[in-house]
Amino acid sequence: MSHTIIGGALPAIPWEEKKNKNDVIWRYSGNPIIGWNPIPKAARIFNSAVVPFEDGFAGVFRADQKNGRATLFAGLSKDAISWEIFPDPIAWVDENGNPNPTSYAYDPRVVKIDDTYYIVWCDDMRGASIGLGRTKDFKTFVRMPNPFMPYNRNGVLFPRKINGKYMILSRPSDSGHTPFGNIYISESPDLIHWGNHRYVMGSGGNGWWQSTKIGAGPVPIETKEGWLLFYHGVTTTCNGFVYSFGAALLDLDNPSKVLYRTRDYLLTPEKEYETVGFVPNVVFPCAALFDAPTGRIAIYYGAADTYTAIAFTQVDELIDYIKNNSEVF
Amino acid sequence: MSHTIIGGALPAIPWEEKKNKNDVIWRYSGNPIIGWNPIPKAARIFNSAVVPFEDGFAGVFRADQKNGRATLFAGLSKDAISWEIFPDPIAWVDENGNPNPTSYAYDPRVVKIDDTYYIVWCDDMRGASIGLGRTKDFKTFVRMPNPFMPYNRNGVLFPRKINGKYMILSRPSDSGHTPFGNIYISESPDLIHWGNHRYVMGSGGNGWWQSTKIGAGPVPIETKEGWLLFYHGVTTTCNGFVYSFGAALLDLDNPSKVLYRTRDYLLTPEKEYETVGFVPNVVFPCAALFDAPTGRIAIYYGAADTYTAIAFTQVDELIDYIKNNSEVF
């Protein structure tokens, strides 16, 4: 059998059938899966990453503590819906096992390459930059050198080397809330030194939901039609930013090349848990699980910088939609 | 004979004795050496780089054309004071010799490493980033991949590898006039891939002239006392920025470590060619020539984004001054 997604089976992927046959993407009926004050040390858990791990799932969570500081926590789950979040933040160590703490850390993405899980997050380097670390067991977390200097956010590693190089997407930013933003790609022979930076895609076009800035979301999913990249797009209203998300297909061998890209958003804040919270009107995808045989995809997204939620899609229907509603500019 | 500067002799270095024995730095009496409309295609030449070349000197010049666009021009000189600027902008080519033009380009620094001259400048990559190129003859200029993504300015390569790695200073910036700015250092095995980014030094301290931002100036000069780095510092007045410059000594083996740093500026806009022009109140050093046997240093600086000027100093007197007037924070 030849699947559209180039990847493994994950029969335990969270799933619900859609209720409306015209939906390309639909929300989990149990949303949000993580609510206010989920653990004693965190007020809100959102914009978080989950991956298959051992006989279940592991996660790295953006947990804003009650002092307001964004911090990463790890956790485990059997079903990827009900989570045991560990009570204390990730205790980063350096290559020698000595403590190497972060100042703040947020919006993690996690990807397995070979036998190692790499975490990419927004890190403090006297300004927002891209942090990078690794773990094999979700107990010991080793911090690596930051791939980039400030100001940068939304770093996302590809799940394998392309033409012999590790590849990362990122979104050069400013020192504040950044009223602009395009996605770039960079490559590395060793995950330490990065270069050959190229522009991938930017804000704008006829889709006003992505008029202010965009940023890569979950780790790209390899498909026969290209790298499937969910990405967030932001528009600016009189009362602030609204974060939606769409998707693009990038060329498999040269992912700086955009093949297709949604002109319209796939998901925009509509539900109460998306429109009301610490930051109203935000849906922000940071992870996706997939099951290649069925083409099922479960997208994990932060809602209103307060909640964690899931949306579902099926890869063939999604790719048809992207192709038929594409605007590349 | 053991010199303070670790480098060669340059008997032809421009030089004038100081008139006031208390001066640590003094201006050339013939300033500015390049005035308004120096060539048909440029309105103003400033913030430019000069190096010894063959039996004279070569330069890469920031030339703002009459359409306002910043462009790089090359030129030659016998005495490093009177310059023949070539009539057309540098025609960058790629590794295969095909045209690879820049959009805009400004504030070049030039350094010779082995038998090659590398040019680092502020380049357009849908936002200000660091450009990198090379030449051996100042006729053919090969553009290399940009070391960094936007937004970054004031990239300065060290003149040799340190601990086996090429090293570059840069100043992460924003998309506008950047009301902040600290100096970082990055390393590379190949001049293509860059990593191990570290903070070097920032704005602030008791020297208000450097309260808003700072940025590396000329290529660091290797001395027995450390890497001598001239750098610009900016303060913000009710009518805009004022650019002065000072100097620091960085550890020879670990140049992310600041040993000494001038609390007071060395030079600040005072003269008419520094205080009046396209951008009033700017002195901006981009290059320095030195003669190791005498310790003479000639600093090339842009004045008021309009003129090119020279200032002189003597390395032993300068290092004494830096050490005795240092504030590291």
Coordinates of C-alpha atoms in Angstrom, one line a residue, chain A:
Chain A
M1 CA 0.0 0.0 0.0
S2 CA 1.3 3.4 -0.9
H3 CA 0.4 6.1 1.5
T4 CA 0.4 9.9 0.9
I5 CA 2.3 10.5 4.2
I6 CA 5.8 9.2 4.1
G7 CA 6.1 7.9 7.6
G8 CA 5.0 5.3 10.1
A9 CA 1.7 4.0 11.5
L10 CA 0.3 5.4 14.7
P11 CA -2.9 3.6 15.4
A12 CA -3.2 5.2 18.8
I13 CA -3.5 8.7 17.2
P14 CA -6.3 10.7 18.8
W15 CA -9.2 10.8 16.4
E16 CA -12.8 11.8 15.9
E17 CA -14.7 11.6 12.7
K18 CA -16.0 14.9 11.3
K19 CA -19.6 15.8 11.8
N20 CA -19.9 18.0 8.7
K21 CA -18.8 16.4 5.5
N22 CA -17.6 19.7 4.0
D23 CA -15.1 20.3 6.8
V24 CA -11.4 20.1 5.9
I25 CA -10.4 20.5 9.5
W26 CA -12.5 20.0 12.6
R27 CA -12.0 20.5 16.3
Y28 CA -11.9 17.8 18.9
S29 CA -15.2 17.7 20.8
G30 CA -13.3 17.5 24.1
N31 CA -11.4 20.8 23.6
P32 CA -9.7 22.2 25.4
I33 CA -7.7 19.2 26.6
I34 CA -5.7 21.3 29.1
G35 CA -7.4 24.1 31.0
W36 CA -6.6 26.8 33.5
N37 CA -4.2 25.9 36.4
P38 CA -3.5 22.4 35.2
I39 CA -0.6 21.9 37.7
P40 CA 0.4 23.7 40.8
K41 CA 3.3 25.5 39.1
A42 CA 1.5 26.6 35.9
A43 CA -1.4 28.9 35.3
R44 CA -1.7 28.1 31.6
I45 CA -0.3 25.4 29.3
F46 CA -0.6 26.1 25.5
N47 CA 1.6 26.3 22.3
S48 CA 3.0 22.9 23.2
A49 CA 4.6 19.9 21.4
V50 CA 3.7 16.2 21.5
V51 CA 5.4 13.2 19.9
P52 CA 4.9 9.4 20.0
F53 CA 7.2 8.0 22.7
E54 CA 7.6 4.4 23.8
D55 CA 4.1 2.8 24.1
G56 CA 2.4 6.2 24.3
F57 CA 3.3 9.9 23.9
A58 CA 5.6 12.5 25.4
G59 CA 5.2 16.2 25.4
V60 CA 7.1 19.4 26.0
F61 CA 4.8 22.1 27.2
R62 CA 4.9 25.8 27.3
A63 CA 3.7 26.5 30.8
D64 CA 3.4 30.1 31.9
Q65 CA 4.0 30.1 35.7
K66 CA 2.1 32.2 38.1
N67 CA 4.8 34.8 38.1
G68 CA 4.0 35.2 34.4
R69 CA 7.2 33.6 33.2
A70 CA 7.1 31.2 30.2
T71 CA 8.8 27.9 31.0
L72 CA 9.0 24.4 29.5
F73 CA 7.7 21.4 31.3
A74 CA 7.7 17.8 30.1
G75 CA 5.0 15.2 30.4
L76 CA 3.7 11.8 29.4
S77 CA 0.4 10.4 28.1
K78 CA -1.1 7.1 27.1
D79 CA -3.7 8.6 24.7
A80 CA -2.2 12.0 23.8
I81 CA -5.3 13.6 25.3
S82 CA -5.0 13.2 29.0
W83 CA -1.6 14.3 30.1
E84 CA 0.5 13.8 33.2
I85 CA 2.6 17.0 33.3
F86 CA 5.7 16.7 35.5
P87 CA 5.5 19.0 38.5
D88 CA 8.8 20.8 37.9
P89 CA 10.2 22.6 34.9
I90 CA 12.7 20.9 32.6
A91 CA 16.1 21.0 34.3
W92 CA 18.4 21.7 31.3
V93 CA 22.0 20.5 31.6
D94 CA 25.0 21.1 29.5
E95 CA 27.1 18.5 27.7
N96 CA 28.8 17.6 30.9
G97 CA 25.6 17.3 32.9
N98 CA 26.0 20.6 34.8
P99 CA 22.9 22.8 35.2
N100 CA 22.4 25.1 32.2
P101 CA 19.0 26.7 32.9
T102 CA 17.1 28.9 30.5
S103 CA 15.8 32.3 31.5
Y104 CA 12.5 32.1 29.7
A105 CA 11.4 29.5 27.2
Y106 CA 8.3 29.2 25.1
D107 CA 6.6 27.7 22.0
P108 CA 8.5 24.4 21.8
R109 CA 8.5 22.1 18.9
V110 CA 9.8 18.5 19.2
V111 CA 11.1 16.3 16.5
K112 CA 12.7 12.8 16.5
I113 CA 15.7 12.5 14.3
D114 CA 17.3 9.0 14.4
D115 CA 17.1 8.0 18.1
T116 CA 17.1 11.5 19.6
Y117 CA 14.3 14.0 20.3
Y118 CA 15.2 17.6 19.6
I119 CA 13.4 20.5 21.2
V120 CA 13.4 23.9 19.5
W121 CA 12.0 26.8 21.4
C122 CA 12.1 30.6 21.8
D123 CA 14.9 31.3 24.1
D124 CA 16.3 34.3 25.9
M125 CA 19.7 35.4 24.7
R126 CA 19.4 39.0 25.8
G127 CA 16.5 39.0 23.3
A128 CA 14.3 36.3 21.9
S129 CA 16.3 33.8 19.9
I130 CA 16.0 30.2 19.0
G131 CA 16.9 27.6 21.6
L132 CA 17.9 24.0 20.9
G133 CA 18.2 21.0 23.1
R134 CA 17.8 17.2 23.0
T135 CA 16.6 14.3 25.1
K136 CA 16.3 10.6 24.6
D137 CA 14.1 9.8 27.6
F138 CA 12.2 13.0 28.5
K139 CA 14.0 12.9 31.8
T140 CA 17.5 14.3 30.9
F141 CA 17.5 17.3 28.7
V142 CA 20.7 18.6 27.2
R143 CA 20.9 22.2 26.0
M144 CA 22.9 22.8 22.9
P145 CA 24.2 26.2 21.5
N146 CA 21.5 28.5 20.2
P147 CA 21.3 28.2 16.4
F148 CA 20.6 31.9 16.0
M149 CA 21.1 35.2 17.6
P150 CA 18.3 37.5 18.6
Y151 CA 15.8 38.3 17.3
N152 CA 14.1 35.2 16.1
R153 CA 11.2 33.0 16.9
N154 CA 9.3 30.0 15.6
G155 CA 12.2 27.7 14.9
V156 CA 11.1 24.4 13.5
L157 CA 13.5 21.5 12.6
F158 CA 12.7 19.2 9.7
P159 CA 12.4 15.5 10.7
R160 CA 15.3 14.4 8.6
K161 CA 18.4 15.7 6.7
I162 CA 17.7 17.0 3.2
N163 CA 20.6 16.7 0.8
G164 CA 22.8 15.8 3.7
K165 CA 22.0 18.8 5.8
Y166 CA 19.8 19.4 8.8
M167 CA 17.2 22.1 7.9
I168 CA 15.4 24.6 10.2
L169 CA 12.7 27.1 9.5
S170 CA 12.6 30.3 11.5
R171 CA 11.0 33.7 11.6
P172 CA 13.3 36.7 12.1
S173 CA 11.7 39.0 14.5
D174 CA 12.1 42.2 16.5
S175 CA 12.6 42.9 20.2
G176 CA 8.9 43.4 20.8
H177 CA 5.6 41.9 19.6
T178 CA 6.9 42.1 16.0
P179 CA 4.5 43.7 13.5
F180 CA 6.0 41.8 10.6
G181 CA 7.5 38.4 9.9
N182 CA 8.5 36.0 7.1
I183 CA 9.7 32.4 7.2
Y184 CA 13.3 31.6 6.3
I185 CA 15.2 28.3 6.0
S186 CA 18.7 27.5 7.1
E187 CA 20.9 24.4 6.9
S188 CA 23.6 22.8 9.0
P189 CA 26.0 19.9 8.8
D190 CA 26.1 19.4 12.5
L191 CA 23.1 21.2 14.3
I192 CA 25.7 23.7 15.6
H193 CA 26.7 25.9 12.7
W194 CA 24.0 27.2 10.4
G195 CA 24.1 28.9 7.0
N196 CA 22.8 29.2 3.5
H197 CA 19.8 31.1 4.9
R198 CA 17.0 31.5 2.3
Y199 CA 13.7 33.2 2.2
V200 CA 10.8 30.8 2.1
M201 CA 7.5 32.7 2.3
G202 CA 6.1 35.9 3.7
S203 CA 3.1 37.7 5.0
G204 CA 0.6 39.3 2.6
G205 CA -1.3 38.2 -0.5
N206 CA -5.1 38.1 -0.7
G207 CA -5.4 36.2 2.5
W208 CA -5.8 39.1 5.0
W209 CA -5.6 36.6 7.9
Q210 CA -1.9 36.4 7.2
S211 CA -1.3 40.0 6.3
T212 CA 0.9 41.0 9.3
K213 CA 3.2 38.0 9.8
I214 CA 3.5 34.3 9.5
G215 CA 5.5 31.6 11.3
A216 CA 6.1 27.9 10.9
G217 CA 4.0 25.7 13.2
P218 CA 4.4 21.9 13.7
V219 CA 7.3 19.9 12.4
P220 CA 6.7 19.5 8.6
I221 CA 5.1 16.2 7.6
E222 CA 6.7 14.5 4.7
T223 CA 4.2 13.5 2.0
K224 CA 4.4 12.5 -1.6
E225 CA 3.2 15.9 -2.6
G226 CA 5.8 17.8 -0.6
W227 CA 6.5 18.8 3.0
L228 CA 3.1 19.6 4.6
L229 CA 3.7 22.7 6.8
F230 CA 1.0 24.1 9.0
Y231 CA 1.8 27.7 9.8
H232 CA 0.2 30.5 11.7
G233 CA -0.8 33.8 10.1
V234 CA -1.6 37.0 11.9
T235 CA -3.7 40.0 11.0
T236 CA -3.8 43.3 12.9
T237 CA -7.1 44.6 14.2
C238 CA -7.9 47.8 16.0
N239 CA -7.7 45.7 19.2
G240 CA -4.6 43.8 18.5
F241 CA -3.4 40.7 16.6
V242 CA -5.6 37.7 15.6
Y243 CA -3.7 34.4 15.1
S244 CA -5.2 31.9 12.6
F245 CA -3.5 29.0 10.8
G246 CA -3.2 27.6 7.3
A247 CA -0.9 25.2 5.5
A248 CA 1.6 25.0 2.7
L249 CA 3.3 22.3 0.6
L250 CA 7.1 22.8 0.2
D251 CA 9.3 21.1 -2.3
L252 CA 10.7 17.8 -0.9
D253 CA 14.2 18.4 -2.1
N254 CA 14.3 22.1 -1.9
P255 CA 11.9 23.2 0.9
S256 CA 12.7 26.9 0.3
K257 CA 10.4 26.5 -2.7
V258 CA 6.6 26.9 -1.9
L259 CA 4.5 24.7 -4.1
Y260 CA 1.0 25.5 -2.7
R261 CA -0.2 27.6 0.1
T262 CA -3.7 28.3 1.5
R263 CA -5.1 31.6 0.6
D264 CA -7.8 31.2 3.3
Y265 CA -7.1 30.1 6.8
L266 CA -7.8 26.5 7.9
L267 CA -8.7 27.5 11.4
T268 CA -9.4 30.9 13.0
P269 CA -10.4 31.7 16.6
E270 CA -14.2 31.1 16.9
K271 CA -14.7 29.0 20.0
E272 CA -14.8 30.5 23.5
Y273 CA -11.5 28.9 24.5
E274 CA -9.9 30.5 21.4
T275 CA -11.5 33.9 21.6
V276 CA -11.4 34.5 25.4
G277 CA -8.3 34.1 27.6
F278 CA -5.0 35.6 28.5
V279 CA -4.5 36.7 24.9
P280 CA -7.8 36.6 23.1
N281 CA -8.1 35.4 19.5
V282 CA -5.2 33.1 19.1
V283 CA -4.9 29.6 17.6
F284 CA -1.3 28.6 17.4
P285 CA -0.3 25.2 16.2
C286 CA 3.0 23.7 17.5
A287 CA 2.7 20.0 16.9
A288 CA 1.0 17.4 14.7
L289 CA 0.7 13.6 15.0
F290 CA 0.0 11.5 12.0
D291 CA -0.9 8.0 11.0
A292 CA 0.4 7.2 7.5
P293 CA -1.9 4.3 6.7
T294 CA -5.1 6.3 7.3
G295 CA -3.7 9.7 6.6
R296 CA -5.1 10.9 9.9
I297 CA -3.5 14.1 11.3
A298 CA -4.1 15.5 14.8
I299 CA -2.9 19.1 15.2
Y300 CA -2.1 20.4 18.6
Y301 CA -2.6 24.1 19.0
G302 CA -2.5 26.7 21.8
A303 CA -5.8 28.6 22.2
A304 CA -5.9 32.2 23.6
D305 CA -2.4 31.7 25.2
T306 CA -4.4 29.8 27.8
Y307 CA -5.5 26.4 26.6
T308 CA -4.3 23.4 24.7
A309 CA -6.6 22.1 22.0
I310 CA -6.7 19.5 19.1
A311 CA -8.0 19.7 15.5
F312 CA -8.2 16.8 13.0
T313 CA -7.7 16.6 9.3
Q314 CA -7.1 13.8 6.7
V315 CA -4.1 14.3 4.5
D316 CA -5.6 13.6 1.1
E317 CA -8.6 15.8 1.7
L318 CA -6.3 18.5 3.1
I319 CA -3.9 18.4 0.2
D320 CA -6.7 18.6 -2.3
Y321 CA -8.0 21.6 -0.4
I322 CA -4.6 23.3 -0.3
K323 CA -4.1 22.7 -4.0
N324 CA -7.5 24.0 -5.0
N325 CA -7.3 27.0 -2.7
S326 CA -3.7 28.1 -3.2
E327 CA -2.1 31.4 -3.6
V328 CA 1.7 31.5 -3.8
F329 CA 3.2 34.9 -4.0

